[in-house]
Amino acid sequence: MLTLPFDESVVMSESQMCRKFSRESEDPKQIKKPESFGKQITHQGKSIKRLTVEDTEKEEVEDDREEEDENGLPRRRGLRKKKMTKIRMDRVKFRRQEANARERNRMHGLNDALDSLRKVVPCYSKTQKLSKIETLRLAKNYIWALSEILRIGKRPDLLTFVQNLCKGLSQPTTNLVAGCLQLNARSFLMGQTGETAHHARSPYTTFYPPYHSPELSTPPGHGTLDNSKSMKPYNYCSAYESFYESPSPECASPQFEGPLSPPPINYNGIFSLKQEEALDYGKNYNYGMHYCAVPPRGPLGQSSVFRLPTESHFPYDLHLRSQSLTMQDELNAVFHN
DNA sequence: TAGGCCATCTGGTCCT
DNA sequence: AGGACCAGATGGCCTA
């Protein structure tokens, strides 16, 4: 039973030891603060680690007893043993610190990879980041949806696509994705009035399928898109382009081009498109702004409808992929024409 | 205040 | 032996 927490002297010895065993990559944020270390030890009151240290200390106490009981050779043995124990203990602690640092680095790398993934999935927001699990789920759905498109050779309707993307996602994430999609629908609407919609690299033509594909299964319990409301084709290549900063070889494919027609206003309660707002998009929205969406108050029920506000006051900014000055220039050029 | 998410620590296991 | 990986534990932060 260890009742002695790591005191200052222990921490000091550790820091000294850290200097002695200098690390190759010393990131300041990776270096454990002495106070946090002490806190950590305190929090470990019931942990195995504590028992280990306790055992070690007990061993030291026994060594001391040996040292007191005997003189001469046995004492030297005892001293030697005690010295070895302390070194071993220091070494164990140091290696534990090293392992912790490596683990932190590893997790940081994992988080960086997750951030990269967040940027290439259909919905990306700097301020309203998808959680790790939601990012993975959305990425999985996205890959699956795209592979289905490749397999079937037809683009699905918007609703099916959205539903596939949102399978298994939480309601807030679904809202977020729907918000992103709606924003794309906005620019989609806008494209009806101008030729920008045909711009292969327009970042706001992120995705939208032009027609209904019966081959693509719709999850049970979900509605279907009204076929009379066909959609302008969406650009599947945005992720590719944003990632590689070059046009996707797929983008020039004529199969992604299709007729323009009005977008749907409401998709069975998943979200709604307010056409009148979209038509005023060019007046009211600056394309250099952060795309934002307002989450509904309270949890969304089945009857909940995702809506964009009339005014552009949003709690979080949704960045469509490849949002850049180029995009702003493109759009400004459109509206100035 | 409860619950979700996250960062960190930690010990165990496997591999080189 | 040492590093990578993993899962459990824990505490902090934030939000409904």
GROMACS .gro file of C-alpha atoms (C1' of nucleotides) in nm:
model
  369
    1MET     CA    1   0.000   0.000   0.000
    2LEU     CA    2   0.169   0.312  -0.118
    3THR     CA    3   0.081   0.620   0.076
    4LEU     CA    4   0.362   0.836  -0.045
    5PRO     CA    5   0.288   1.026  -0.359
    6PHE     CA    6   0.565   1.132  -0.587
    7ASP     CA    7   0.711   1.433  -0.420
    8GLU     CA    8   0.912   1.716  -0.563
    9SER     CA    9   1.238   1.537  -0.521
   10VAL     CA   10   1.114   1.249  -0.725
   11VAL     CA   11   0.997   1.482  -0.996
   12MET     CA   12   1.327   1.658  -0.985
   13SER     CA   13   1.514   1.338  -1.021
   14GLU     CA   14   1.296   1.255  -1.316
   15SER     CA   15   1.364   1.580  -1.488
   16GLN     CA   16   1.729   1.531  -1.425
   17MET     CA   17   1.699   1.189  -1.562
   18CYS     CA   18   1.525   1.327  -1.865
   19ARG     CA   19   1.818   1.551  -1.922
   20LYS     CA   20   2.051   1.262  -1.879
   21PHE     CA   21   1.854   1.047  -2.123
   22SER     CA   22   1.791   1.321  -2.370
   23ARG     CA   23   1.508   1.258  -2.610
   24GLU     CA   24   1.559   1.286  -2.978
   25SER     CA   25   1.242   1.474  -3.055
   26GLU     CA   26   1.162   1.707  -2.773
   27ASP     CA   27   0.829   1.865  -2.833
   28PRO     CA   28   0.747   2.109  -2.554
   29LYS     CA   29   0.387   2.003  -2.548
   30GLN     CA   30   0.494   1.646  -2.517
   31ILE     CA   31   0.701   1.701  -2.209
   32LYS     CA   32   0.503   1.611  -1.909
   33LYS     CA   33   0.468   1.893  -1.662
   34PRO     CA   34   0.584   1.811  -1.314
   35GLU     CA   35   0.256   1.921  -1.162
   36SER     CA   36   0.053   1.716  -1.402
   37PHE     CA   37   0.278   1.427  -1.337
   38GLY     CA   38   0.218   1.460  -0.966
   39LYS     CA   39  -0.151   1.487  -1.030
   40GLN     CA   40  -0.142   1.186  -1.249
   41ILE     CA   41   0.025   0.989  -0.977
   42THR     CA   42  -0.230   1.111  -0.729
   43HIS     CA   43  -0.507   1.002  -0.961
   44GLN     CA   44  -0.352   0.668  -0.981
   45GLY     CA   45  -0.442   0.591  -0.626
   46LYS     CA   46  -0.604   0.268  -0.729
   47SER     CA   47  -0.395   0.181  -1.027
   48ILE     CA   48  -0.158  -0.101  -1.079
   49LYS     CA   49   0.123   0.137  -1.139
   50ARG     CA   50   0.091   0.255  -0.786
   51LEU     CA   51   0.123  -0.096  -0.658
   52THR     CA   52   0.432  -0.144  -0.864
   53VAL     CA   53   0.596   0.161  -0.719
   54GLU     CA   54   0.486   0.052  -0.379
   55ASP     CA   55   0.652  -0.282  -0.423
   56THR     CA   56   0.966  -0.112  -0.534
   57GLU     CA   57   0.967   0.110  -0.232
   58LYS     CA   58   0.903  -0.182  -0.007
   59GLU     CA   59   1.200  -0.343  -0.164
   60GLU     CA   60   1.401  -0.036  -0.082
   61VAL     CA   61   1.286  -0.046   0.278
   62GLU     CA   62   1.395  -0.403   0.304
   63ASP     CA   63   1.728  -0.305   0.162
   64ASP     CA   64   1.763  -0.041   0.425
   65ARG     CA   65   1.689  -0.294   0.692
   66GLU     CA   66   1.956  -0.517   0.554
   67GLU     CA   67   2.187  -0.224   0.559
   68GLU     CA   68   2.118  -0.156   0.925
   69ASP     CA   69   2.135  -0.513   1.036
   70GLU     CA   70   2.459  -0.603   0.880
   71ASN     CA   71   2.794  -0.443   0.837
   72GLY     CA   72   3.075  -0.506   0.595
   73LEU     CA   73   3.010  -0.728   0.303
   74PRO     CA   74   2.641  -0.786   0.355
   75ARG     CA   75   2.596  -0.412   0.387
   76ARG     CA   76   2.777  -0.363   0.063
   77ARG     CA   77   2.551  -0.623  -0.089
   78GLY     CA   78   2.259  -0.440   0.046
   79LEU     CA   79   2.383  -0.111  -0.080
   80ARG     CA   80   2.453  -0.259  -0.413
   81LYS     CA   81   2.106  -0.402  -0.428
   82LYS     CA   82   1.953  -0.076  -0.321
   83LYS     CA   83   2.150   0.114  -0.579
   84MET     CA   84   2.044  -0.125  -0.848
   85THR     CA   85   1.683  -0.088  -0.741
   86LYS     CA   86   1.696   0.285  -0.760
   87ILE     CA   87   1.856   0.278  -1.100
   88ARG     CA   88   1.605   0.026  -1.213
   89MET     CA   89   1.327   0.235  -1.075
   90ASP     CA   90   1.459   0.544  -1.244
   91ARG     CA   91   1.498   0.356  -1.561
   92VAL     CA   92   1.148   0.220  -1.542
   93LYS     CA   93   1.013   0.566  -1.480
   94PHE     CA   94   1.213   0.712  -1.760
   95ARG     CA   95   1.106   0.444  -1.999
   96ARG     CA   96   0.752   0.500  -1.894
   97GLN     CA   97   0.788   0.866  -1.978
   98GLU     CA   98   0.938   0.779  -2.308
   99ALA     CA   99   0.655   0.542  -2.380
  100ASN     CA  100   0.406   0.807  -2.285
  101ALA     CA  101   0.568   1.054  -2.521
  102ARG     CA  102   0.563   0.802  -2.800
  103GLU     CA  103   0.205   0.725  -2.729
  104ARG     CA  104   0.119   1.093  -2.740
  105ASN     CA  105   0.298   1.129  -3.069
  106ARG     CA  106   0.121   0.830  -3.203
  107MET     CA  107  -0.216   0.965  -3.103
  108HIS     CA  108  -0.130   1.305  -3.248
  109GLY     CA  109  -0.043   1.136  -3.573
  110LEU     CA  110  -0.369   0.953  -3.561
  111ASN     CA  111  -0.553   1.278  -3.498
  112ASP     CA  112  -0.370   1.445  -3.784
  113ALA     CA  113  -0.479   1.167  -4.010
  114LEU     CA  114  -0.832   1.210  -3.888
  115ASP     CA  115  -0.814   1.580  -3.961
  116SER     CA  116  -0.700   1.500  -4.312
  117LEU     CA  117  -0.991   1.265  -4.344
  118ARG     CA  118  -1.230   1.532  -4.220
  119LYS     CA  119  -1.119   1.756  -4.500
  120VAL     CA  120  -1.204   1.513  -4.774
  121VAL     CA  121  -1.536   1.384  -4.653
  122PRO     CA  122  -1.840   1.570  -4.785
  123CYS     CA  123  -1.884   1.790  -4.482
  124TYR     CA  124  -1.600   1.986  -4.338
  125SER     CA  125  -1.611   2.257  -4.076
  126LYS     CA  126  -1.319   2.403  -3.890
  127THR     CA  127  -1.526   2.512  -3.596
  128GLN     CA  128  -1.778   2.234  -3.585
  129LYS     CA  129  -1.552   1.940  -3.627
  130LEU     CA  130  -1.699   1.601  -3.671
  131SER     CA  131  -1.612   1.370  -3.391
  132LYS     CA  132  -1.369   1.090  -3.458
  133ILE     CA  133  -1.629   0.824  -3.476
  134GLU     CA  134  -1.859   1.033  -3.693
  135THR     CA  135  -1.574   1.115  -3.926
  136LEU     CA  136  -1.497   0.749  -3.970
  137ARG     CA  137  -1.860   0.664  -4.023
  138LEU     CA  138  -1.913   0.940  -4.273
  139ALA     CA  139  -1.596   0.846  -4.458
  140LYS     CA  140  -1.705   0.486  -4.471
  141ASN     CA  141  -2.046   0.586  -4.604
  142TYR     CA  142  -1.889   0.820  -4.854
  143ILE     CA  143  -1.658   0.552  -4.987
  144TRP     CA  144  -1.939   0.308  -5.002
  145ALA     CA  145  -2.167   0.552  -5.183
  146LEU     CA  146  -1.902   0.636  -5.439
  147SER     CA  147  -1.815   0.274  -5.494
  148GLU     CA  148  -2.181   0.200  -5.548
  149ILE     CA  149  -2.190   0.468  -5.812
  150LEU     CA  150  -1.893   0.313  -5.983
  151ARG     CA  151  -2.037  -0.032  -5.956
  152ILE     CA  152  -2.379   0.059  -6.087
  153GLY     CA  153  -2.256   0.314  -6.332
  154LYS     CA  154  -2.533   0.555  -6.253
  155ARG     CA  155  -2.562   0.844  -6.021
  156PRO     CA  156  -2.813   0.810  -5.745
  157ASP     CA  157  -3.075   1.061  -5.660
  158LEU     CA  158  -2.988   1.318  -5.402
  159LEU     CA  159  -3.196   1.172  -5.128
  160THR     CA  160  -3.046   0.830  -5.169
  161PHE     CA  161  -2.704   0.977  -5.169
  162VAL     CA  162  -2.774   1.175  -4.855
  163GLN     CA  163  -2.927   0.878  -4.687
  164ASN     CA  164  -2.633   0.663  -4.770
  165LEU     CA  165  -2.398   0.925  -4.639
  166CYS     CA  166  -2.589   0.962  -4.318
  167LYS     CA  167  -2.637   0.597  -4.240
  168GLY     CA  168  -2.552   0.539  -3.879
  169LEU     CA  169  -2.462   0.899  -3.817
  170SER     CA  170  -2.591   1.087  -3.519
  171GLN     CA  171  -2.864   1.342  -3.566
  172PRO     CA  172  -2.633   1.644  -3.525
  173THR     CA  173  -2.394   1.505  -3.781
  174THR     CA  174  -2.681   1.431  -4.013
  175ASN     CA  175  -2.789   1.790  -3.978
  176LEU     CA  176  -2.439   1.906  -4.047
  177VAL     CA  177  -2.410   1.696  -4.358
  178ALA     CA  178  -2.754   1.806  -4.467
  179GLY     CA  179  -2.646   2.162  -4.418
  180CYS     CA  180  -2.348   2.110  -4.637
  181LEU     CA  181  -2.560   1.944  -4.899
  182GLN     CA  182  -2.809   2.222  -4.888
  183LEU     CA  183  -2.540   2.473  -4.942
  184ASN     CA  184  -2.434   2.280  -5.241
  185ALA     CA  185  -2.790   2.278  -5.353
  186ARG     CA  186  -2.788   2.652  -5.319
  187SER     CA  187  -2.503   2.691  -5.552
  188PHE     CA  188  -2.674   2.436  -5.758
  189LEU     CA  189  -2.976   2.653  -5.784
  190MET     CA  190  -2.759   2.941  -5.864
  191GLY     CA  191  -2.611   2.750  -6.147
  192GLN     CA  192  -2.945   2.749  -6.320
  193THR     CA  193  -2.915   3.115  -6.386
  194GLY     CA  194  -2.562   3.109  -6.504
  195GLU     CA  195  -2.306   2.901  -6.674
  196THR     CA  196  -2.098   2.863  -6.360
  197ALA     CA  197  -2.271   2.541  -6.290
  198HIS     CA  198  -2.085   2.385  -6.575
  199HIS     CA  199  -1.751   2.483  -6.442
  200ALA     CA  200  -1.585   2.153  -6.382
  201ARG     CA  201  -1.372   2.282  -6.098
  202SER     CA  202  -1.624   2.496  -5.919
  203PRO     CA  203  -1.583   2.409  -5.556
  204TYR     CA  204  -1.945   2.470  -5.483
  205THR     CA  205  -2.055   2.199  -5.720
  206THR     CA  206  -1.948   1.950  -5.467
  207PHE     CA  207  -2.202   1.688  -5.529
  208TYR     CA  208  -2.548   1.637  -5.663
  209PRO     CA  209  -2.687   1.359  -5.866
  210PRO     CA  210  -2.907   1.437  -6.161
  211TYR     CA  211  -3.152   1.156  -6.163
  212HIS     CA  212  -3.298   0.876  -5.967
  213SER     CA  213  -3.126   0.545  -5.978
  214PRO     CA  214  -3.348   0.258  -5.878
  215GLU     CA  215  -3.048   0.029  -5.863
  216LEU     CA  216  -2.910   0.213  -5.569
  217SER     CA  217  -3.086   0.081  -5.272
  218THR     CA  218  -3.263   0.312  -5.037
  219PRO     CA  219  -3.252   0.217  -4.675
  220PRO     CA  220  -3.583   0.098  -4.541
  221GLY     CA  221  -3.783   0.357  -4.362
  222HIS     CA  222  -3.641   0.636  -4.572
  223GLY     CA  223  -3.833   0.823  -4.830
  224THR     CA  224  -3.753   0.856  -5.192
  225LEU     CA  225  -3.684   1.154  -5.401
  226ASP     CA  226  -3.947   1.287  -5.624
  227ASN     CA  227  -3.823   1.200  -5.967
  228SER     CA  228  -3.980   1.499  -6.119
  229LYS     CA  229  -3.721   1.705  -5.941
  230SER     CA  230  -3.412   1.600  -6.114
  231MET     CA  231  -3.090   1.749  -6.004
  232LYS     CA  232  -2.797   1.904  -6.163
  233PRO     CA  233  -2.500   1.673  -6.164
  234TYR     CA  234  -2.262   1.712  -5.883
  235ASN     CA  235  -1.892   1.700  -5.897
  236TYR     CA  236  -1.749   1.389  -5.744
  237CYS     CA  237  -1.403   1.514  -5.798
  238SER     CA  238  -1.391   1.786  -5.538
  239ALA     CA  239  -1.227   1.571  -5.279
  240TYR     CA  240  -0.971   1.463  -5.528
  241GLU     CA  241  -0.905   1.818  -5.633
  242SER     CA  242  -0.889   1.960  -5.288
  243PHE     CA  243  -0.652   1.691  -5.183
  244TYR     CA  244  -0.424   1.683  -5.481
  245GLU     CA  245  -0.471   2.044  -5.575
  246SER     CA  246  -0.513   1.943  -5.933
  247PRO     CA  247  -0.809   1.861  -6.149
  248SER     CA  248  -0.933   1.512  -6.109
  249PRO     CA  249  -0.896   1.307  -6.423
  250GLU     CA  250  -1.254   1.200  -6.369
  251CYS     CA  251  -1.388   1.550  -6.379
  252ALA     CA  252  -1.378   1.584  -6.751
  253SER     CA  253  -1.584   1.275  -6.792
  254PRO     CA  254  -1.908   1.355  -6.970
  255GLN     CA  255  -2.094   1.108  -6.757
  256PHE     CA  256  -2.099   1.361  -6.480
  257GLU     CA  257  -2.274   1.615  -6.687
  258GLY     CA  258  -2.644   1.635  -6.707
  259PRO     CA  259  -2.942   1.860  -6.755
  260LEU     CA  260  -3.020   2.138  -6.518
  261SER     CA  261  -3.347   2.140  -6.341
  262PRO     CA  262  -3.495   2.275  -6.019
  263PRO     CA  263  -3.378   2.113  -5.701
  264PRO     CA  264  -3.609   1.965  -5.445
  265ILE     CA  265  -3.745   2.180  -5.171
  266ASN     CA  266  -3.795   1.913  -4.910
  267TYR     CA  267  -3.655   1.569  -4.875
  268ASN     CA  268  -3.888   1.382  -4.650
  269GLY     CA  269  -3.792   1.570  -4.342
  270ILE     CA  270  -3.422   1.528  -4.376
  271PHE     CA  271  -3.373   1.883  -4.485
  272SER     CA  272  -3.540   2.144  -4.693
  273LEU     CA  273  -3.425   2.372  -4.963
  274LYS     CA  274  -3.571   2.715  -4.958
  275GLN     CA  275  -3.576   2.803  -5.316
  276GLU     CA  276  -3.660   3.165  -5.273
  277GLU     CA  277  -3.356   3.213  -5.061
  278ALA     CA  278  -3.143   3.033  -5.302
  279LEU     CA  279  -3.259   3.252  -5.579
  280ASP     CA  280  -3.142   3.549  -5.383
  281TYR     CA  281  -2.822   3.385  -5.303
  282GLY     CA  282  -2.624   3.608  -5.525
  283LYS     CA  283  -2.755   3.916  -5.353
  284ASN     CA  284  -2.736   3.812  -4.997
  285TYR     CA  285  -2.433   3.593  -4.976
  286ASN     CA  286  -2.076   3.662  -5.028
  287TYR     CA  287  -1.901   3.357  -5.146
  288GLY     CA  288  -1.598   3.448  -4.949
  289MET     CA  289  -1.794   3.399  -4.632
  290HIS     CA  290  -1.789   3.090  -4.424
  291TYR     CA  291  -2.072   2.865  -4.510
  292CYS     CA  292  -2.279   2.811  -4.205
  293ALA     CA  293  -2.584   2.622  -4.107
  294VAL     CA  294  -2.812   2.658  -3.810
  295PRO     CA  295  -2.882   2.345  -3.617
  296PRO     CA  296  -3.239   2.307  -3.503
  297ARG     CA  297  -3.319   2.381  -3.144
  298GLY     CA  298  -3.326   2.069  -2.944
  299PRO     CA  299  -3.287   1.723  -3.080
  300LEU     CA  300  -3.425   1.667  -3.420
  301GLY     CA  301  -3.715   1.434  -3.433
  302GLN     CA  302  -3.843   1.251  -3.731
  303SER     CA  303  -4.050   1.546  -3.828
  304SER     CA  304  -3.766   1.785  -3.793
  305VAL     CA  305  -3.666   1.973  -4.098
  306PHE     CA  306  -3.327   2.116  -4.147
  307ARG     CA  307  -3.344   2.476  -4.258
  308LEU     CA  308  -3.107   2.745  -4.345
  309PRO     CA  309  -3.179   3.083  -4.197
  310THR     CA  310  -3.283   3.371  -4.407
  311GLU     CA  311  -3.008   3.586  -4.270
  312SER     CA  312  -2.656   3.475  -4.271
  313HIS     CA  313  -2.606   3.450  -3.898
  314PHE     CA  314  -2.476   3.108  -3.826
  315PRO     CA  315  -2.335   2.939  -3.522
  316TYR     CA  316  -2.070   2.754  -3.709
  317ASP     CA  317  -1.897   2.798  -4.034
  318LEU     CA  318  -1.904   2.518  -4.279
  319HIS     CA  319  -1.624   2.521  -4.524
  320LEU     CA  320  -1.699   2.360  -4.848
  321ARG     CA  321  -1.398   2.186  -4.974
  322SER     CA  322  -1.164   2.385  -5.190
  323GLN     CA  323  -1.309   2.706  -5.064
  324SER     CA  324  -1.062   2.966  -5.173
  325LEU     CA  325  -1.013   3.298  -5.338
  326THR     CA  326  -1.038   3.124  -5.669
  327MET     CA  327  -1.383   3.019  -5.581
  328GLN     CA  328  -1.472   3.367  -5.470
  329ASP     CA  329  -1.339   3.509  -5.790
  330GLU     CA  330  -1.537   3.262  -5.990
  331LEU     CA  331  -1.855   3.347  -5.816
  332ASN     CA  332  -1.802   3.715  -5.816
  333ALA     CA  333  -1.741   3.697  -6.184
  334VAL     CA  334  -2.066   3.515  -6.228
  335PHE     CA  335  -2.269   3.766  -6.038
  336HIS     CA  336  -2.101   4.061  -6.192
  337ASN     CA  337  -2.201   3.927  -6.525
  338DT     C1'  338  -2.574   1.785  -1.373
  339DA     C1'  339  -2.539   1.399  -1.688
  340DG     C1'  340  -2.350   1.253  -2.100
  341DG     C1'  341  -2.040   1.283  -2.493
  342DC     C1'  342  -1.593   1.358  -2.653
  343DC     C1'  343  -1.121   1.395  -2.596
  344DA     C1'  344  -0.629   1.369  -2.423
  345DT     C1'  345  -0.334   1.130  -2.154
  346DC     C1'  346  -0.141   0.766  -1.878
  347DT     C1'  347  -0.071   0.295  -1.818
  348DG     C1'  348   0.008  -0.202  -1.854
  349DG     C1'  349  -0.022  -0.583  -2.161
  350DT     C1'  350   0.085  -0.804  -2.593
  351DC     C1'  351   0.315  -0.877  -3.012
  352DC     C1'  352   0.685  -0.812  -3.325
  353DT     C1'  353   1.160  -0.711  -3.474
  354DA     C1'  354   1.533  -0.511  -2.516
  355DG     C1'  355   1.269  -0.185  -2.715
  356DG     C1'  356   0.909  -0.001  -2.998
  357DA     C1'  357   0.433  -0.017  -3.188
  358DC     C1'  358  -0.019  -0.103  -3.099
  359DC     C1'  359  -0.413  -0.163  -2.819
  360DA     C1'  360  -0.761  -0.116  -2.466
  361DG     C1'  361  -0.893   0.032  -2.006
  362DA     C1'  362  -0.901   0.401  -1.671
  363DT     C1'  363  -0.931   0.869  -1.551
  364DG     C1'  364  -1.009   1.351  -1.548
  365DG     C1'  365  -1.113   1.780  -1.806
  366DC     C1'  366  -1.408   2.036  -2.105
  367DC     C1'  367  -1.831   2.140  -2.323
  368DT     C1'  368  -2.319   2.130  -2.408
  369DA     C1'  369  -2.805   2.029  -2.356
   0.00000   0.00000   0.00000
